[in-house]
mmCIF file of C-alpha atoms in Angstrom:
data_model
loop_
_atom_site.group_PDB
_atom_site.id
_atom_site.type_symbol
_atom_site.label_atom_id
_atom_site.label_comp_id
_atom_site.label_asym_id
_atom_site.label_seq_id
_atom_site.Cartn_x
_atom_site.Cartn_y
_atom_site.Cartn_z
ATOM 1 C CA ILE Y 8 94.843 105.305 83.260
ATOM 2 C CA GLU Y 9 93.667 108.815 82.714
ATOM 3 C CA HIS Y 10 96.358 110.643 80.845
ATOM 4 C CA SER Y 11 97.037 110.670 77.136
ATOM 5 C CA GLY Y 12 98.409 107.618 75.410
ATOM 6 C CA GLY Y 13 101.681 109.400 74.790
ATOM 7 C CA ALA Y 14 102.068 110.387 78.434
ATOM 8 C CA SER Y 15 101.112 106.963 79.724
ATOM 9 C CA PHE Y 16 102.417 104.483 77.170
ATOM 10 C CA ALA Y 17 105.195 105.969 75.045
ATOM 11 C CA PRO Y 18 107.877 103.971 76.913
ATOM 12 C CA ASN Y 19 105.918 100.730 76.357
ATOM 13 C CA ILE Y 20 103.813 100.861 73.203
ATOM 14 C CA ASP Y 21 102.128 97.512 73.889
ATOM 15 C CA TYR Y 22 99.824 99.344 76.295
ATOM 16 C CA PHE Y 23 98.305 101.517 73.595
ATOM 17 C CA ASP Y 24 96.108 98.423 73.148
ATOM 18 C CA PRO Y 25 93.316 98.502 75.784
ATOM 19 C CA GLU Y 26 93.224 94.717 76.007
ATOM 20 C CA ASN Y 27 96.849 94.640 77.135
ATOM 21 C CA ILE Y 28 96.009 97.049 79.972
ATOM 22 C CA ILE Y 29 93.232 94.770 81.217
ATOM 23 C CA GLN Y 30 95.373 91.637 80.840
ATOM 24 C CA LEU Y 31 98.194 93.262 82.825
ATOM 25 C CA ALA Y 32 95.778 94.125 85.638
ATOM 26 C CA ILE Y 33 94.394 90.586 85.770
ATOM 27 C CA GLU Y 34 97.799 88.896 85.593
ATOM 28 C CA GLY Y 35 99.199 91.322 88.168
ATOM 29 C CA GLY Y 36 96.463 90.483 90.662
ATOM 30 C CA CYS Y 37 94.940 93.961 90.716
ATOM 31 C CA ASN Y 38 91.652 94.468 92.553
ATOM 32 C CA ALA Y 39 90.155 96.578 89.739
ATOM 33 C CA VAL Y 40 90.912 98.577 86.606
ATOM 34 C CA ALA Y 41 90.228 102.314 86.727
ATOM 35 C CA SER Y 42 90.209 104.042 83.360
ATOM 36 C CA THR Y 43 88.303 106.125 80.863
ATOM 37 C CA PHE Y 44 85.129 105.361 78.943
ATOM 38 C CA GLY Y 45 87.057 104.597 75.748
ATOM 39 C CA ILE Y 46 89.291 101.979 77.357
ATOM 40 C CA LEU Y 47 86.639 100.312 79.496
ATOM 41 C CA GLY Y 48 83.890 100.640 76.893
ATOM 42 C CA SER Y 49 85.937 98.783 74.322
ATOM 43 C CA MET Y 50 86.707 95.943 76.735
ATOM 44 C CA SER Y 51 83.622 95.671 78.966
ATOM 45 C CA ARG Y 52 81.853 92.805 77.185
ATOM 46 C CA LYS Y 53 84.950 90.655 77.323
ATOM 47 C CA TYR Y 54 86.356 91.528 80.756
ATOM 48 C CA ALA Y 55 83.828 93.213 83.100
ATOM 49 C CA HIS Y 56 82.975 89.833 84.633
ATOM 50 C CA LYS Y 57 86.674 89.000 85.188
ATOM 51 C CA ILE Y 58 87.878 92.145 86.994
ATOM 52 C CA PRO Y 59 85.914 95.072 88.448
ATOM 53 C CA PHE Y 60 85.924 98.267 86.390
ATOM 54 C CA ILE Y 61 85.992 101.776 87.843
ATOM 55 C CA LEU Y 62 84.932 104.318 85.228
ATOM 56 C CA LYS Y 63 86.600 107.745 85.292
ATOM 57 C CA ILE Y 64 83.735 110.107 84.456
ATOM 58 C CA ASN Y 65 85.624 113.378 84.007
ATOM 59 C CA HIS Y 66 88.926 114.523 82.547
ATOM 60 C CA ASN Y 67 91.072 117.579 82.244
ATOM 61 C CA GLU Y 68 90.838 119.093 78.775
ATOM 62 C CA LEU Y 69 93.919 120.581 77.197
ATOM 63 C CA LEU Y 70 92.371 122.014 74.023
ATOM 64 C CA THR Y 71 92.003 125.584 75.278
ATOM 65 C CA TYR Y 72 94.765 128.129 75.603
ATOM 66 C CA PRO Y 73 95.651 129.176 78.160
ATOM 67 C CA ASN Y 74 94.772 125.953 79.958
ATOM 68 C CA ASN Y 75 92.159 126.418 82.644
ATOM 69 C CA TYR Y 76 92.287 122.881 84.057
ATOM 70 C CA ASP Y 77 88.530 122.450 84.263
ATOM 71 C CA GLN Y 78 87.331 118.903 84.739
ATOM 72 C CA VAL Y 79 84.953 118.128 81.881
ATOM 73 C CA PRO Y 80 82.404 115.302 82.214
ATOM 74 C CA PHE Y 81 82.966 112.758 79.451
ATOM 75 C CA THR Y 82 80.432 110.156 80.574
ATOM 76 C CA ASN Y 83 77.888 109.575 83.322
ATOM 77 C CA ILE Y 84 76.741 107.135 85.973
ATOM 78 C CA GLU Y 85 74.215 105.508 83.642
ATOM 79 C CA ARG Y 86 77.004 104.601 81.214
ATOM 80 C CA ALA Y 87 79.035 103.168 84.073
ATOM 81 C CA TYR Y 88 76.082 100.952 84.964
ATOM 82 C CA GLU Y 89 75.644 99.872 81.331
ATOM 83 C CA LEU Y 90 79.327 98.860 81.188
ATOM 84 C CA GLY Y 91 78.951 96.784 84.328
ATOM 85 C CA ALA Y 92 81.339 99.051 86.239
ATOM 86 C CA ALA Y 93 81.712 98.402 89.954
ATOM 87 C CA GLY Y 94 82.209 102.100 90.637
ATOM 88 C CA ILE Y 95 83.048 105.521 89.269
ATOM 89 C CA GLY Y 96 85.897 107.930 89.802
ATOM 90 C CA ALA Y 97 85.951 111.706 89.434
ATOM 91 C CA THR Y 98 88.638 114.310 89.948
ATOM 92 C CA ILE Y 99 87.571 117.235 92.108
ATOM 93 C CA TYR Y 100 89.498 120.249 93.321
ATOM 94 C CA PHE Y 101 88.358 121.477 96.719
ATOM 95 C CA GLY Y 102 88.123 125.239 96.892
ATOM 96 C CA ALA Y 103 88.165 125.660 93.122
#
């Protein structure tokens, strides 16, 4: 879950709540939950031992105009370790 709440959850507002995202993954038999620091950070103490977390460490920022689609680091590997994440994810653009 990387995109804005509106883009991801507007059709189903229950998933604005991070706990519902984690519960859905567990109940659905997912192998892991990949998301942002905010989502995983708010749920790590309660759920990191129940389902592996993959922390997305960078994001596109849409605050500049015109958009330049740079991937901005929002967290780091040390934070992933502190959350008990099983891995990290990063978006890269080859040739950019």
